[in-house]
Coordinates of C-alpha atoms in Angstrom, one line a residue:
Q72 CA 19.2 8.0 0.8
V73 CA 16.0 5.9 0.2
Q74 CA 12.9 7.7 -1.1
L75 CA 9.5 6.2 -1.8
V76 CA 6.9 7.4 -4.4
E77 CA 3.4 6.1 -4.6
S78 CA 1.2 6.1 -7.7
G79 CA -2.0 4.6 -9.1
G80 CA -4.7 6.1 -6.9
G81 CA -7.9 7.6 -8.3
L82 CA -11.7 7.4 -8.4
V83 CA -13.3 4.0 -8.9
Q84 CA -16.8 2.6 -8.5
P85 CA -17.7 0.0 -5.9
G86 CA -16.7 -3.4 -7.1
G87 CA -13.9 -2.0 -9.2
S88 CA -10.1 -2.5 -9.1
L89 CA -7.0 -0.4 -8.8
R90 CA -3.3 -1.2 -8.6
L91 CA -1.0 1.0 -6.5
S92 CA 2.7 1.1 -7.0
C93 CA 5.5 2.1 -4.5
A94 CA 8.8 2.9 -6.3
A95 CA 12.0 3.3 -4.3
S96 CA 15.2 5.2 -5.1
G97 CA 18.4 4.8 -3.2
S98 CA 20.7 1.9 -2.2
I99 CA 18.5 -0.2 0.2
F100 CA 15.2 -1.9 -0.7
S101 CA 15.4 -5.6 0.3
I102 CA 13.6 -5.1 3.6
N103 CA 10.0 -5.3 4.8
I104 CA 7.5 -2.9 3.0
G105 CA 4.1 -2.0 4.3
W106 CA 1.0 -0.4 2.8
Y107 CA -1.0 1.8 5.2
R108 CA -4.1 3.9 4.7
Q109 CA -5.7 6.8 6.5
A110 CA -9.3 7.8 6.1
P111 CA -10.5 11.3 7.0
G112 CA -10.7 11.7 10.8
K113 CA -9.3 8.2 11.4
E114 CA -5.9 6.8 12.5
R115 CA -3.5 5.4 10.0
E116 CA -3.7 1.6 9.8
L117 CA -1.7 -1.2 8.3
V118 CA -3.4 -2.7 5.3
A119 CA -0.8 -5.2 4.0
G120 CA 2.9 -6.0 4.5
I121 CA 5.5 -8.0 2.7
T122 CA 8.9 -9.2 4.0
S123 CA 12.2 -9.3 2.2
G124 CA 11.6 -13.0 1.6
G125 CA 8.1 -12.5 0.1
R126 CA 5.9 -13.5 3.1
T127 CA 2.7 -11.5 3.3
N128 CA 0.1 -10.4 5.8
Y129 CA -3.2 -8.5 5.5
A130 CA -5.7 -6.7 7.6
D131 CA -8.9 -8.7 8.1
S132 CA -10.9 -6.1 6.3
V133 CA -9.0 -6.6 3.0
K134 CA -8.2 -10.4 3.1
G135 CA -9.3 -12.0 -0.1
R136 CA -9.6 -8.7 -2.0
F137 CA -6.1 -7.1 -1.8
T138 CA -2.8 -8.7 -2.9
I139 CA 0.6 -7.2 -2.1
S140 CA 3.7 -8.2 -4.1
R141 CA 7.2 -6.9 -4.8
D142 CA 9.7 -6.8 -7.6
N143 CA 13.1 -6.3 -6.0
A144 CA 14.8 -5.8 -9.4
K145 CA 12.6 -2.8 -10.1
K146 CA 12.6 -1.7 -6.4
T147 CA 8.8 -1.6 -6.6
V148 CA 6.0 -2.9 -4.3
Y149 CA 2.5 -3.3 -5.6
L150 CA -1.0 -3.4 -4.0
Q151 CA -3.6 -4.9 -6.2
M152 CA -7.0 -3.9 -4.9
N153 CA -10.1 -5.8 -6.1
S154 CA -13.8 -5.7 -5.2
L155 CA -13.3 -2.2 -3.8
K156 CA -15.8 -0.8 -1.2
P157 CA -16.6 2.7 -0.2
E158 CA -15.0 1.9 3.2
D159 CA -11.7 1.5 1.3
T160 CA -11.6 5.3 0.6
A161 CA -8.4 6.7 2.1
V162 CA -5.0 8.0 1.4
Y163 CA -2.7 5.1 0.9
Y164 CA 1.0 5.2 1.9
C165 CA 3.9 2.8 1.6
R166 CA 6.6 2.5 4.4
L167 CA 10.1 1.2 4.4
G168 CA 10.3 -1.3 7.3
R169 CA 9.6 0.2 10.6
S170 CA 11.5 3.4 9.7
E171 CA 10.3 7.0 9.2
V172 CA 10.7 6.7 5.4
W173 CA 7.2 7.0 3.9
G174 CA 5.9 7.8 0.5
Q175 CA 3.9 11.0 -0.1
G176 CA 0.6 9.1 -0.3
T177 CA -1.9 8.5 -3.1
L178 CA -5.7 9.0 -2.8
V179 CA -8.1 6.2 -3.4
T180 CA -11.8 7.2 -3.6
V181 CA -14.5 4.5 -4.0
S182 CA -17.8 6.0 -4.9
S183 CA -20.7 5.7 -7.3

């Protein structure tokens, strides 16, 4: 019954910022949420995660630049991305816990 929809991707110059949103529909949302990304020709990797209690973790490559947060009342998880680098270019996906419920993905392109 739970579905996830990402938004907020786009084209940004190096050093710029974007905020991604993951909005959920359905009856269950208060569980762990993860943001993942997949660059062309590479494996999908975990970027950031947030637990139902608000604890967070980040990949080393994005620590200090990205911030994950959630608003359970709105059933939405956010990924604030600052100081973006070309290496951040990828399709970004949100995931419900460790389930097979994924969003459709949103493309982030960092280029001058």
